Amino acid sequence: MQQAWITKGGPPDVFELRETSAPVPDAGEVLIDVEAIGVNFADLLMRRGVYAAAPDLPAVPGYEAAGTVRTVGDDVERLAKGDAVMALVSVGGYATQLAVPARQAWKRPEGMSAEEGAAWPVNYLTAFEAMVVMGSLRRPDELGGQPTRVLVHGAAGGVGTAAAQIGQIYDAELFGTASPWKHDFAREQGYDHLIDYRTDDFVEVVQNLTDGRGVDLVLDPIGGRHWKRSLDVLAPTGRLCVFGMADAVSGPLSALKMLFRTPWWRFTPPYLMTRSVGVFGYFLGATMPLADETRDWFEVLLRRYDEGALQPHIHETFPLA
């Protein structure tokens, strides 16, 4: 089998394709012949050497994949040889074969391609857990008829696309920030209001659109001073979800600058209390051990896929080699 290794932090040419022996699934695991691998922002951060949750380099990136079950280990009941599956991987997904815990693999619905399956677990679980499980997104009929107002930064990205589709299921009013050439795509996914973050102050735009009230939930993967602005746009009882640090992508120096620029006092209980707002962090790796809950959440999402409400978008594909 083959694996794509990151030999050191840097540009794409730090990847090295290596041959190795195929893994043998332990009890409770399945061996998957990989047909497609998801490429996520975490992989980019790992390649740049600025992802704190990644293993030390050299290492194999990759957090989700799709393919066909080749063999199953002992004590595996839900999956069998030949099943078309998608899987969450703790790390190491850039490979032609993977041994993963069966609890982190799911049968792909009929009609879902391997490419779609590889674009599904990280993005849709992240959006669902951040918005519904932790963000308390509810339908208008549960909130006196008022829709939940949600602002998503990076509206045209993988999580942003999933968030728009999930938000529509809950009849949320969706605000998104994105580069202007991505607005048409983001609007097709369900955003009601798109903001060009390069030229417009999103706080001012949102306040104008909401008559000064603000939004009920913000998903912010940027970090640093951006978190302050996201806090500023929250309505009373609103919540800010921080789930990434895109400001750190340039390298270790950028990460240090981002941490230095973060207005930490805004995250203290006294300040949050005076605003009646909340802040929570989200990291998919921390919720993966919640096997039963994750399976339940995943099944909810798959039912919505079967109904046609959720559809992953494939921007581009690349060969592993």
PDB file of C-alpha atoms in Angstrom:
ATOM      1  CA  MET A   1       0.000   0.000   0.000  1.00  0.00           C
ATOM      2  CA  GLN A   2       0.993   3.659  -0.333  1.00  0.00           C
ATOM      3  CA  GLN A   3       0.941   6.586   2.084  1.00  0.00           C
ATOM      4  CA  ALA A   4       1.539  10.299   1.462  1.00  0.00           C
ATOM      5  CA  TRP A   5       3.891  11.594   4.157  1.00  0.00           C
ATOM      6  CA  ILE A   6       4.553  15.188   5.170  1.00  0.00           C
ATOM      7  CA  THR A   7       8.313  15.171   5.696  1.00  0.00           C
ATOM      8  CA  LYS A   8       8.517  18.667   7.230  1.00  0.00           C
ATOM      9  CA  GLY A   9       6.451  21.824   7.459  1.00  0.00           C
ATOM     10  CA  GLY A  10       6.294  23.764   4.208  1.00  0.00           C
ATOM     11  CA  PRO A  11       4.741  24.004   0.711  1.00  0.00           C
ATOM     12  CA  PRO A  12       3.098  21.087  -1.145  1.00  0.00           C
ATOM     13  CA  ASP A  13       6.423  19.654  -2.289  1.00  0.00           C
ATOM     14  CA  VAL A  14       7.117  18.435   1.270  1.00  0.00           C
ATOM     15  CA  PHE A  15       4.855  15.452   0.497  1.00  0.00           C
ATOM     16  CA  GLU A  16       6.580  12.133  -0.129  1.00  0.00           C
ATOM     17  CA  LEU A  17       4.810   8.993  -1.369  1.00  0.00           C
ATOM     18  CA  ARG A  18       6.025   5.874   0.448  1.00  0.00           C
ATOM     19  CA  GLU A  19       5.360   2.157   0.099  1.00  0.00           C
ATOM     20  CA  THR A  20       4.551   0.200   3.246  1.00  0.00           C
ATOM     21  CA  SER A  21       2.853  -3.012   4.292  1.00  0.00           C
ATOM     22  CA  ALA A  22      -0.927  -3.082   4.573  1.00  0.00           C
ATOM     23  CA  PRO A  23      -2.367  -2.776   8.096  1.00  0.00           C
ATOM     24  CA  VAL A  24      -4.136  -5.698   9.744  1.00  0.00           C
ATOM     25  CA  PRO A  25      -7.407  -4.770  11.453  1.00  0.00           C
ATOM     26  CA  ASP A  26      -7.547  -5.395  15.184  1.00  0.00           C
ATOM     27  CA  ALA A  27     -10.679  -6.480  17.003  1.00  0.00           C
ATOM     28  CA  GLY A  28     -13.370  -3.879  16.442  1.00  0.00           C
ATOM     29  CA  GLU A  29     -11.683  -2.508  13.315  1.00  0.00           C
ATOM     30  CA  VAL A  30     -12.264  -2.724   9.564  1.00  0.00           C
ATOM     31  CA  LEU A  31      -9.726  -2.593   6.736  1.00  0.00           C
ATOM     32  CA  ILE A  32     -10.808  -0.246   3.940  1.00  0.00           C
ATOM     33  CA  ASP A  33      -9.547  -0.112   0.367  1.00  0.00           C
ATOM     34  CA  VAL A  34      -9.510   3.655  -0.021  1.00  0.00           C
ATOM     35  CA  GLU A  35     -11.026   5.198  -3.147  1.00  0.00           C
ATOM     36  CA  ALA A  36     -11.162   8.864  -2.076  1.00  0.00           C
ATOM     37  CA  ILE A  37      -9.673  11.010   0.693  1.00  0.00           C
ATOM     38  CA  GLY A  38     -11.059  14.275   2.041  1.00  0.00           C
ATOM     39  CA  VAL A  39      -8.748  17.299   1.938  1.00  0.00           C
ATOM     40  CA  ASN A  40      -9.489  19.637   4.844  1.00  0.00           C
ATOM     41  CA  PHE A  41      -8.098  22.865   6.226  1.00  0.00           C
ATOM     42  CA  ALA A  42      -6.578  20.882   9.100  1.00  0.00           C
ATOM     43  CA  ASP A  43      -4.425  19.059   6.529  1.00  0.00           C
ATOM     44  CA  LEU A  44      -3.139  22.395   5.246  1.00  0.00           C
ATOM     45  CA  LEU A  45      -2.322  23.554   8.770  1.00  0.00           C
ATOM     46  CA  MET A  46      -0.563  20.255   9.437  1.00  0.00           C
ATOM     47  CA  ARG A  47       1.489  20.623   6.257  1.00  0.00           C
ATOM     48  CA  ARG A  48       2.472  24.145   7.283  1.00  0.00           C
ATOM     49  CA  GLY A  49       3.556  22.815  10.669  1.00  0.00           C
ATOM     50  CA  VAL A  50       1.123  24.969  12.678  1.00  0.00           C
ATOM     51  CA  TYR A  51      -1.561  22.472  13.705  1.00  0.00           C
ATOM     52  CA  ALA A  52      -1.247  21.830  17.436  1.00  0.00           C
ATOM     53  CA  ALA A  53      -3.485  18.734  17.329  1.00  0.00           C
ATOM     54  CA  ALA A  54      -1.347  17.011  14.682  1.00  0.00           C
ATOM     55  CA  PRO A  55       1.393  14.471  15.441  1.00  0.00           C
ATOM     56  CA  ASP A  56       5.017  15.494  15.150  1.00  0.00           C
ATOM     57  CA  LEU A  57       6.392  15.481  11.601  1.00  0.00           C
ATOM     58  CA  PRO A  58       7.111  13.436   9.592  1.00  0.00           C
ATOM     59  CA  ALA A  59       3.552  12.117   9.603  1.00  0.00           C
ATOM     60  CA  VAL A  60       0.645  11.119   7.363  1.00  0.00           C
ATOM     61  CA  PRO A  61      -2.254  13.620   7.280  1.00  0.00           C
ATOM     62  CA  GLY A  62      -5.886  12.918   6.518  1.00  0.00           C
ATOM     63  CA  TYR A  63      -8.985  12.802   8.691  1.00  0.00           C
ATOM     64  CA  GLU A  64     -11.656  11.259   6.458  1.00  0.00           C
ATOM     65  CA  ALA A  65     -11.826   8.763   3.614  1.00  0.00           C
ATOM     66  CA  ALA A  66     -14.198   6.568   1.649  1.00  0.00           C
ATOM     67  CA  GLY A  67     -13.869   3.198  -0.011  1.00  0.00           C
ATOM     68  CA  THR A  68     -14.817  -0.461   0.308  1.00  0.00           C
ATOM     69  CA  VAL A  69     -14.391  -2.792   3.275  1.00  0.00           C
ATOM     70  CA  ARG A  70     -11.775  -5.437   2.470  1.00  0.00           C
ATOM     71  CA  THR A  71     -11.778  -7.337   5.785  1.00  0.00           C
ATOM     72  CA  VAL A  72     -13.240  -6.950   9.258  1.00  0.00           C
ATOM     73  CA  GLY A  73     -11.675  -7.704  12.627  1.00  0.00           C
ATOM     74  CA  ASP A  74     -13.275  -9.673  15.419  1.00  0.00           C
ATOM     75  CA  ASP A  75     -16.359  -8.263  17.142  1.00  0.00           C
ATOM     76  CA  VAL A  76     -17.477  -6.176  14.159  1.00  0.00           C
ATOM     77  CA  GLU A  77     -21.201  -6.545  13.520  1.00  0.00           C
ATOM     78  CA  ARG A  78     -22.435  -3.463  11.637  1.00  0.00           C
ATOM     79  CA  LEU A  79     -20.111  -3.778   8.645  1.00  0.00           C
ATOM     80  CA  ALA A  80     -19.070  -6.593   6.319  1.00  0.00           C
ATOM     81  CA  LYS A  81     -16.652  -7.268   3.499  1.00  0.00           C
ATOM     82  CA  GLY A  82     -17.701  -5.413   0.359  1.00  0.00           C
ATOM     83  CA  ASP A  83     -19.614  -2.616   2.092  1.00  0.00           C
ATOM     84  CA  ALA A  84     -19.183   0.840   0.561  1.00  0.00           C
ATOM     85  CA  VAL A  85     -18.233   3.048   3.493  1.00  0.00           C
ATOM     86  CA  MET A  86     -16.964   6.428   4.622  1.00  0.00           C
ATOM     87  CA  ALA A  87     -14.868   6.881   7.721  1.00  0.00           C
ATOM     88  CA  LEU A  88     -13.451   9.331  10.198  1.00  0.00           C
ATOM     89  CA  VAL A  89      -9.738   8.838  10.804  1.00  0.00           C
ATOM     90  CA  SER A  90      -7.863  10.116  13.843  1.00  0.00           C
ATOM     91  CA  VAL A  91      -4.990  10.928  11.478  1.00  0.00           C
ATOM     92  CA  GLY A  92      -3.228   9.103   8.643  1.00  0.00           C
ATOM     93  CA  GLY A  93      -5.973   9.084   6.032  1.00  0.00           C
ATOM     94  CA  TYR A  94      -3.717   9.831   3.046  1.00  0.00           C
ATOM     95  CA  ALA A  95      -3.253   6.153   2.227  1.00  0.00           C
ATOM     96  CA  THR A  96      -4.532   3.513  -0.166  1.00  0.00           C
ATOM     97  CA  GLN A  97      -5.634   1.268   2.722  1.00  0.00           C
ATOM     98  CA  LEU A  98      -6.804   2.144   6.223  1.00  0.00           C
ATOM     99  CA  ALA A  99      -7.606   0.181   9.367  1.00  0.00           C
ATOM    100  CA  VAL A 100     -10.130   2.189  11.385  1.00  0.00           C
ATOM    101  CA  PRO A 101     -12.429   1.472  14.338  1.00  0.00           C
ATOM    102  CA  ALA A 102     -15.751   0.204  13.026  1.00  0.00           C
ATOM    103  CA  ARG A 103     -17.521   2.796  15.182  1.00  0.00           C
ATOM    104  CA  GLN A 104     -15.896   5.490  13.005  1.00  0.00           C
ATOM    105  CA  ALA A 105     -17.080   3.999   9.691  1.00  0.00           C
ATOM    106  CA  TRP A 106     -20.549   4.161   8.165  1.00  0.00           C
ATOM    107  CA  LYS A 107     -22.173   2.611   5.131  1.00  0.00           C
ATOM    108  CA  ARG A 108     -22.554   5.125   2.341  1.00  0.00           C
ATOM    109  CA  PRO A 109     -26.143   5.705   1.249  1.00  0.00           C
ATOM    110  CA  GLU A 110     -27.120   4.348  -2.132  1.00  0.00           C
ATOM    111  CA  GLY A 111     -26.091   6.837  -4.780  1.00  0.00           C
ATOM    112  CA  MET A 112     -23.365   8.523  -2.711  1.00  0.00           C
ATOM    113  CA  SER A 113     -20.039   8.343  -4.537  1.00  0.00           C
ATOM    114  CA  ALA A 114     -16.715   7.710  -2.833  1.00  0.00           C
ATOM    115  CA  GLU A 115     -15.737  11.325  -3.536  1.00  0.00           C
ATOM    116  CA  GLU A 116     -18.894  12.588  -1.832  1.00  0.00           C
ATOM    117  CA  GLY A 117     -18.359  10.185   1.047  1.00  0.00           C
ATOM    118  CA  ALA A 118     -14.837  11.489   1.592  1.00  0.00           C
ATOM    119  CA  ALA A 119     -16.189  15.057   1.735  1.00  0.00           C
ATOM    120  CA  TRP A 120     -18.877  14.208   4.278  1.00  0.00           C
ATOM    121  CA  PRO A 121     -17.792  13.168   7.829  1.00  0.00           C
ATOM    122  CA  VAL A 122     -15.613  16.103   8.910  1.00  0.00           C
ATOM    123  CA  ASN A 123     -17.638  18.911   7.343  1.00  0.00           C
ATOM    124  CA  TYR A 124     -21.136  17.732   8.206  1.00  0.00           C
ATOM    125  CA  LEU A 125     -20.369  16.472  11.699  1.00  0.00           C
ATOM    126  CA  THR A 126     -18.511  19.708  12.477  1.00  0.00           C
ATOM    127  CA  ALA A 127     -21.392  21.874  11.268  1.00  0.00           C
ATOM    128  CA  PHE A 128     -24.068  19.754  12.970  1.00  0.00           C
ATOM    129  CA  GLU A 129     -22.304  19.474  16.309  1.00  0.00           C
ATOM    130  CA  ALA A 130     -21.363  23.167  16.352  1.00  0.00           C
ATOM    131  CA  MET A 131     -24.800  24.414  15.293  1.00  0.00           C
ATOM    132  CA  VAL A 132     -27.285  21.926  16.733  1.00  0.00           C
ATOM    133  CA  VAL A 133     -25.596  19.956  19.507  1.00  0.00           C
ATOM    134  CA  MET A 134     -23.618  22.818  21.069  1.00  0.00           C
ATOM    135  CA  GLY A 135     -25.105  25.900  19.407  1.00  0.00           C
ATOM    136  CA  SER A 136     -28.722  24.993  20.267  1.00  0.00           C
ATOM    137  CA  LEU A 137     -30.022  25.752  16.775  1.00  0.00           C
ATOM    138  CA  ARG A 138     -33.798  25.366  16.808  1.00  0.00           C
ATOM    139  CA  ARG A 139     -36.689  25.809  14.397  1.00  0.00           C
ATOM    140  CA  PRO A 140     -38.805  28.979  14.561  1.00  0.00           C
ATOM    141  CA  ASP A 141     -41.813  27.120  15.982  1.00  0.00           C
ATOM    142  CA  GLU A 142     -39.679  26.307  19.031  1.00  0.00           C
ATOM    143  CA  LEU A 143     -38.687  29.951  19.473  1.00  0.00           C
ATOM    144  CA  GLY A 144     -41.948  31.862  19.307  1.00  0.00           C
ATOM    145  CA  GLY A 145     -41.899  32.001  15.522  1.00  0.00           C
ATOM    146  CA  GLN A 146     -38.563  33.809  15.177  1.00  0.00           C
ATOM    147  CA  PRO A 147     -35.832  32.203  13.059  1.00  0.00           C
ATOM    148  CA  THR A 148     -32.391  31.705  14.552  1.00  0.00           C
ATOM    149  CA  ARG A 149     -29.932  34.099  12.955  1.00  0.00           C
ATOM    150  CA  VAL A 150     -26.617  32.440  12.170  1.00  0.00           C
ATOM    151  CA  LEU A 151     -23.410  34.033  10.871  1.00  0.00           C
ATOM    152  CA  VAL A 152     -20.828  31.726   9.292  1.00  0.00           C
ATOM    153  CA  HIS A 153     -17.335  32.893   8.387  1.00  0.00           C
ATOM    154  CA  GLY A 154     -15.891  31.056   5.392  1.00  0.00           C
ATOM    155  CA  ALA A 155     -19.380  30.550   4.008  1.00  0.00           C
ATOM    156  CA  ALA A 156     -18.217  28.925   0.767  1.00  0.00           C
ATOM    157  CA  GLY A 157     -15.895  26.381   2.406  1.00  0.00           C
ATOM    158  CA  GLY A 158     -16.636  22.801   3.360  1.00  0.00           C
ATOM    159  CA  VAL A 159     -18.021  23.523   6.828  1.00  0.00           C
ATOM    160  CA  GLY A 160     -19.704  26.682   5.534  1.00  0.00           C
ATOM    161  CA  THR A 161     -21.513  24.712   2.834  1.00  0.00           C
ATOM    162  CA  ALA A 162     -22.649  22.079   5.325  1.00  0.00           C
ATOM    163  CA  ALA A 163     -23.733  24.817   7.752  1.00  0.00           C
ATOM    164  CA  ALA A 164     -25.897  26.469   5.106  1.00  0.00           C
ATOM    165  CA  GLN A 165     -27.651  23.226   4.235  1.00  0.00           C
ATOM    166  CA  ILE A 166     -28.211  22.346   7.905  1.00  0.00           C
ATOM    167  CA  GLY A 167     -29.375  25.885   8.636  1.00  0.00           C
ATOM    168  CA  GLN A 168     -32.015  25.601   5.931  1.00  0.00           C
ATOM    169  CA  ILE A 169     -33.403  22.458   7.575  1.00  0.00           C
ATOM    170  CA  TYR A 170     -33.953  24.544  10.717  1.00  0.00           C
ATOM    171  CA  ASP A 171     -35.331  27.544   8.766  1.00  0.00           C
ATOM    172  CA  ALA A 172     -32.521  29.739  10.073  1.00  0.00           C
ATOM    173  CA  GLU A 173     -31.726  33.169   8.668  1.00  0.00           C
ATOM    174  CA  LEU A 174     -28.215  32.709   7.324  1.00  0.00           C
ATOM    175  CA  PHE A 175     -25.484  35.326   7.062  1.00  0.00           C
ATOM    176  CA  GLY A 176     -22.114  34.457   5.555  1.00  0.00           C
ATOM    177  CA  THR A 177     -18.760  36.071   4.869  1.00  0.00           C
ATOM    178  CA  ALA A 178     -16.817  35.102   1.763  1.00  0.00           C
ATOM    179  CA  SER A 179     -14.804  36.520  -1.111  1.00  0.00           C
ATOM    180  CA  PRO A 180     -17.132  38.163  -3.657  1.00  0.00           C
ATOM    181  CA  TRP A 181     -16.470  35.616  -6.410  1.00  0.00           C
ATOM    182  CA  LYS A 182     -17.781  32.909  -4.071  1.00  0.00           C
ATOM    183  CA  HIS A 183     -21.072  34.639  -3.273  1.00  0.00           C
ATOM    184  CA  ASP A 184     -23.090  33.032  -6.065  1.00  0.00           C
ATOM    185  CA  PHE A 185     -22.088  29.550  -4.938  1.00  0.00           C
ATOM    186  CA  ALA A 186     -22.749  30.334  -1.267  1.00  0.00           C
ATOM    187  CA  ARG A 187     -26.149  31.783  -2.125  1.00  0.00           C
ATOM    188  CA  GLU A 188     -27.018  28.581  -3.986  1.00  0.00           C
ATOM    189  CA  GLN A 189     -26.248  26.641  -0.788  1.00  0.00           C
ATOM    190  CA  GLY A 190     -28.835  28.659   1.141  1.00  0.00           C
ATOM    191  CA  TYR A 191     -27.305  31.866   2.516  1.00  0.00           C
ATOM    192  CA  ASP A 192     -29.733  34.770   2.768  1.00  0.00           C
ATOM    193  CA  HIS A 193     -27.088  37.485   3.160  1.00  0.00           C
ATOM    194  CA  LEU A 194     -23.501  37.429   1.834  1.00  0.00           C
ATOM    195  CA  ILE A 195     -20.827  39.858   3.007  1.00  0.00           C
ATOM    196  CA  ASP A 196     -17.529  40.656   1.287  1.00  0.00           C
ATOM    197  CA  TYR A 197     -15.175  40.533   4.249  1.00  0.00           C
ATOM    198  CA  ARG A 198     -12.434  42.199   2.207  1.00  0.00           C
ATOM    199  CA  THR A 199     -14.298  45.484   1.737  1.00  0.00           C
ATOM    200  CA  ASP A 200     -17.186  45.497   4.230  1.00  0.00           C
ATOM    201  CA  ASP A 201     -17.317  45.528   8.028  1.00  0.00           C
ATOM    202  CA  PHE A 202     -19.393  42.437   8.739  1.00  0.00           C
ATOM    203  CA  VAL A 203     -20.400  43.751  12.175  1.00  0.00           C
ATOM    204  CA  GLU A 204     -21.836  46.918  10.660  1.00  0.00           C
ATOM    205  CA  VAL A 205     -23.570  45.040   7.843  1.00  0.00           C
ATOM    206  CA  VAL A 206     -25.167  42.508  10.187  1.00  0.00           C
ATOM    207  CA  GLN A 207     -26.288  45.178  12.636  1.00  0.00           C
ATOM    208  CA  ASN A 208     -27.920  47.100   9.793  1.00  0.00           C
ATOM    209  CA  LEU A 209     -29.664  43.985   8.474  1.00  0.00           C
ATOM    210  CA  THR A 210     -30.967  43.039  11.926  1.00  0.00           C
ATOM    211  CA  ASP A 211     -31.983  46.544  13.098  1.00  0.00           C
ATOM    212  CA  GLY A 212     -29.163  46.524  15.632  1.00  0.00           C
ATOM    213  CA  ARG A 213     -30.045  43.227  17.285  1.00  0.00           C
ATOM    214  CA  GLY A 214     -27.232  41.025  15.976  1.00  0.00           C
ATOM    215  CA  VAL A 215     -27.189  37.269  15.457  1.00  0.00           C
ATOM    216  CA  ASP A 216     -27.842  34.298  17.720  1.00  0.00           C
ATOM    217  CA  LEU A 217     -24.938  32.095  16.646  1.00  0.00           C
ATOM    218  CA  VAL A 218     -21.569  32.712  14.987  1.00  0.00           C
ATOM    219  CA  LEU A 219     -19.248  30.033  13.593  1.00  0.00           C
ATOM    220  CA  ASP A 220     -15.724  31.467  13.501  1.00  0.00           C
ATOM    221  CA  PRO A 221     -12.690  29.501  12.231  1.00  0.00           C
ATOM    222  CA  ILE A 222     -10.468  32.592  11.869  1.00  0.00           C
ATOM    223  CA  GLY A 223      -9.063  33.415  15.316  1.00  0.00           C
ATOM    224  CA  GLY A 224      -7.194  36.352  16.815  1.00  0.00           C
ATOM    225  CA  ARG A 225      -8.820  39.774  16.697  1.00  0.00           C
ATOM    226  CA  HIS A 226     -11.519  38.331  14.479  1.00  0.00           C
ATOM    227  CA  TRP A 227     -13.009  36.600  17.519  1.00  0.00           C
ATOM    228  CA  LYS A 228     -13.586  40.029  19.107  1.00  0.00           C
ATOM    229  CA  ARG A 229     -15.552  41.171  16.070  1.00  0.00           C
ATOM    230  CA  SER A 230     -17.603  37.991  16.135  1.00  0.00           C
ATOM    231  CA  LEU A 231     -18.402  38.625  19.795  1.00  0.00           C
ATOM    232  CA  ASP A 232     -19.432  42.181  18.927  1.00  0.00           C
ATOM    233  CA  VAL A 233     -22.084  40.947  16.498  1.00  0.00           C
ATOM    234  CA  LEU A 234     -23.833  38.634  18.987  1.00  0.00           C
ATOM    235  CA  ALA A 235     -27.314  39.450  20.223  1.00  0.00           C
ATOM    236  CA  PRO A 236     -28.077  38.951  23.929  1.00  0.00           C
ATOM    237  CA  THR A 237     -28.191  35.174  24.643  1.00  0.00           C
ATOM    238  CA  GLY A 238     -26.115  34.595  21.489  1.00  0.00           C
ATOM    239  CA  ARG A 239     -23.248  32.110  21.210  1.00  0.00           C
ATOM    240  CA  LEU A 240     -19.870  32.221  19.498  1.00  0.00           C
ATOM    241  CA  CYS A 241     -18.378  28.924  18.330  1.00  0.00           C
ATOM    242  CA  VAL A 242     -14.609  29.035  17.766  1.00  0.00           C
ATOM    243  CA  PHE A 243     -13.462  26.024  15.802  1.00  0.00           C
ATOM    244  CA  GLY A 244     -10.312  26.996  13.956  1.00  0.00           C
ATOM    245  CA  MET A 245      -7.421  29.446  13.664  1.00  0.00           C
ATOM    246  CA  ALA A 246      -7.037  30.310   9.988  1.00  0.00           C
ATOM    247  CA  ASP A 247      -5.001  33.372  10.979  1.00  0.00           C
ATOM    248  CA  ALA A 248      -2.187  30.993  11.916  1.00  0.00           C
ATOM    249  CA  VAL A 249      -1.935  29.348   8.497  1.00  0.00           C
ATOM    250  CA  SER A 250       1.188  31.192   7.288  1.00  0.00           C
ATOM    251  CA  GLY A 251       3.473  29.570   9.830  1.00  0.00           C
ATOM    252  CA  PRO A 252       4.568  29.512  13.479  1.00  0.00           C
ATOM    253  CA  LEU A 253       5.211  33.281  13.547  1.00  0.00           C
ATOM    254  CA  SER A 254       1.654  33.943  12.395  1.00  0.00           C
ATOM    255  CA  ALA A 255       0.353  31.632  15.113  1.00  0.00           C
ATOM    256  CA  LEU A 256       2.250  33.594  17.770  1.00  0.00           C
ATOM    257  CA  LYS A 257       0.981  36.894  16.380  1.00  0.00           C
ATOM    258  CA  MET A 258      -2.569  35.574  16.405  1.00  0.00           C
ATOM    259  CA  LEU A 259      -2.303  34.527  20.048  1.00  0.00           C
ATOM    260  CA  PHE A 260      -0.796  37.889  20.967  1.00  0.00           C
ATOM    261  CA  ARG A 261      -3.585  39.779  19.198  1.00  0.00           C
ATOM    262  CA  THR A 262      -6.417  37.779  20.744  1.00  0.00           C
ATOM    263  CA  PRO A 263      -8.381  39.949  23.232  1.00  0.00           C
ATOM    264  CA  TRP A 264      -8.463  37.295  25.926  1.00  0.00           C
ATOM    265  CA  TRP A 265     -10.234  39.506  28.474  1.00  0.00           C
ATOM    266  CA  ARG A 266     -13.319  39.351  26.257  1.00  0.00           C
ATOM    267  CA  PHE A 267     -13.590  35.653  27.030  1.00  0.00           C
ATOM    268  CA  THR A 268     -13.663  36.055  30.806  1.00  0.00           C
ATOM    269  CA  PRO A 269     -16.834  35.236  32.769  1.00  0.00           C
ATOM    270  CA  PRO A 270     -17.349  38.850  33.992  1.00  0.00           C
ATOM    271  CA  TYR A 271     -17.371  40.227  30.445  1.00  0.00           C
ATOM    272  CA  LEU A 272     -19.573  37.465  29.054  1.00  0.00           C
ATOM    273  CA  MET A 273     -21.970  37.928  31.959  1.00  0.00           C
ATOM    274  CA  THR A 274     -22.396  41.644  31.261  1.00  0.00           C
ATOM    275  CA  ARG A 275     -23.286  40.837  27.650  1.00  0.00           C
ATOM    276  CA  SER A 276     -25.373  37.705  28.357  1.00  0.00           C
ATOM    277  CA  VAL A 277     -23.489  35.871  25.618  1.00  0.00           C
ATOM    278  CA  GLY A 278     -21.551  32.640  25.513  1.00  0.00           C
ATOM    279  CA  VAL A 279     -18.387  31.326  23.859  1.00  0.00           C
ATOM    280  CA  PHE A 280     -17.576  27.685  23.249  1.00  0.00           C
ATOM    281  CA  GLY A 281     -14.809  25.853  21.479  1.00  0.00           C
ATOM    282  CA  TYR A 282     -15.322  22.933  19.153  1.00  0.00           C
ATOM    283  CA  PHE A 283     -12.862  20.259  18.015  1.00  0.00           C
ATOM    284  CA  LEU A 284     -14.086  17.159  16.213  1.00  0.00           C
ATOM    285  CA  GLY A 285     -11.243  15.090  17.615  1.00  0.00           C
ATOM    286  CA  ALA A 286     -12.567  15.650  21.135  1.00  0.00           C
ATOM    287  CA  THR A 287     -16.058  14.373  20.298  1.00  0.00           C
ATOM    288  CA  MET A 288     -14.988  11.311  18.285  1.00  0.00           C
ATOM    289  CA  PRO A 289     -14.741   9.153  21.454  1.00  0.00           C
ATOM    290  CA  LEU A 290     -18.477   9.770  22.000  1.00  0.00           C
ATOM    291  CA  ALA A 291     -19.211   6.732  19.850  1.00  0.00           C
ATOM    292  CA  ASP A 292     -22.925   6.318  20.580  1.00  0.00           C
ATOM    293  CA  GLU A 293     -23.701  10.024  20.303  1.00  0.00           C
ATOM    294  CA  THR A 294     -21.657  10.430  17.129  1.00  0.00           C
ATOM    295  CA  ARG A 295     -23.445   7.463  15.555  1.00  0.00           C
ATOM    296  CA  ASP A 296     -26.818   9.013  16.414  1.00  0.00           C
ATOM    297  CA  TRP A 297     -25.830  12.403  14.994  1.00  0.00           C
ATOM    298  CA  PHE A 298     -24.441  10.762  11.870  1.00  0.00           C
ATOM    299  CA  GLU A 299     -27.672   8.839  11.331  1.00  0.00           C
ATOM    300  CA  VAL A 300     -29.660  12.084  11.578  1.00  0.00           C
ATOM    301  CA  LEU A 301     -27.453  13.589   8.873  1.00  0.00           C
ATOM    302  CA  LEU A 302     -27.704  10.532   6.626  1.00  0.00           C
ATOM    303  CA  ARG A 303     -31.504  10.612   6.826  1.00  0.00           C
ATOM    304  CA  ARG A 304     -31.379  14.206   5.660  1.00  0.00           C
ATOM    305  CA  TYR A 305     -29.089  13.161   2.802  1.00  0.00           C
ATOM    306  CA  ASP A 306     -31.609  10.514   1.757  1.00  0.00           C
ATOM    307  CA  GLU A 307     -34.307  13.202   1.792  1.00  0.00           C
ATOM    308  CA  GLY A 308     -32.202  15.391  -0.504  1.00  0.00           C
ATOM    309  CA  ALA A 309     -31.643  18.150   2.067  1.00  0.00           C
ATOM    310  CA  LEU A 310     -27.872  17.632   2.346  1.00  0.00           C
ATOM    311  CA  GLN A 311     -25.487  17.312  -0.572  1.00  0.00           C
ATOM    312  CA  PRO A 312     -21.678  17.576  -0.350  1.00  0.00           C
ATOM    313  CA  HIS A 313     -20.004  19.674  -3.017  1.00  0.00           C
ATOM    314  CA  ILE A 314     -16.850  18.427  -4.752  1.00  0.00           C
ATOM    315  CA  HIS A 315     -14.734  21.382  -5.849  1.00  0.00           C
ATOM    316  CA  GLU A 316     -11.847  19.437  -7.385  1.00  0.00           C
ATOM    317  CA  THR A 317     -10.190  16.019  -7.288  1.00  0.00           C
ATOM    318  CA  PHE A 318      -6.497  15.080  -7.379  1.00  0.00           C
ATOM    319  CA  PRO A 319      -4.658  11.769  -7.753  1.00  0.00           C
ATOM    320  CA  LEU A 320      -2.817  10.536  -4.667  1.00  0.00           C
ATOM    321  CA  ALA A 321       0.352   9.869  -6.635  1.00  0.00           C
TER     322      ALA A 321
END
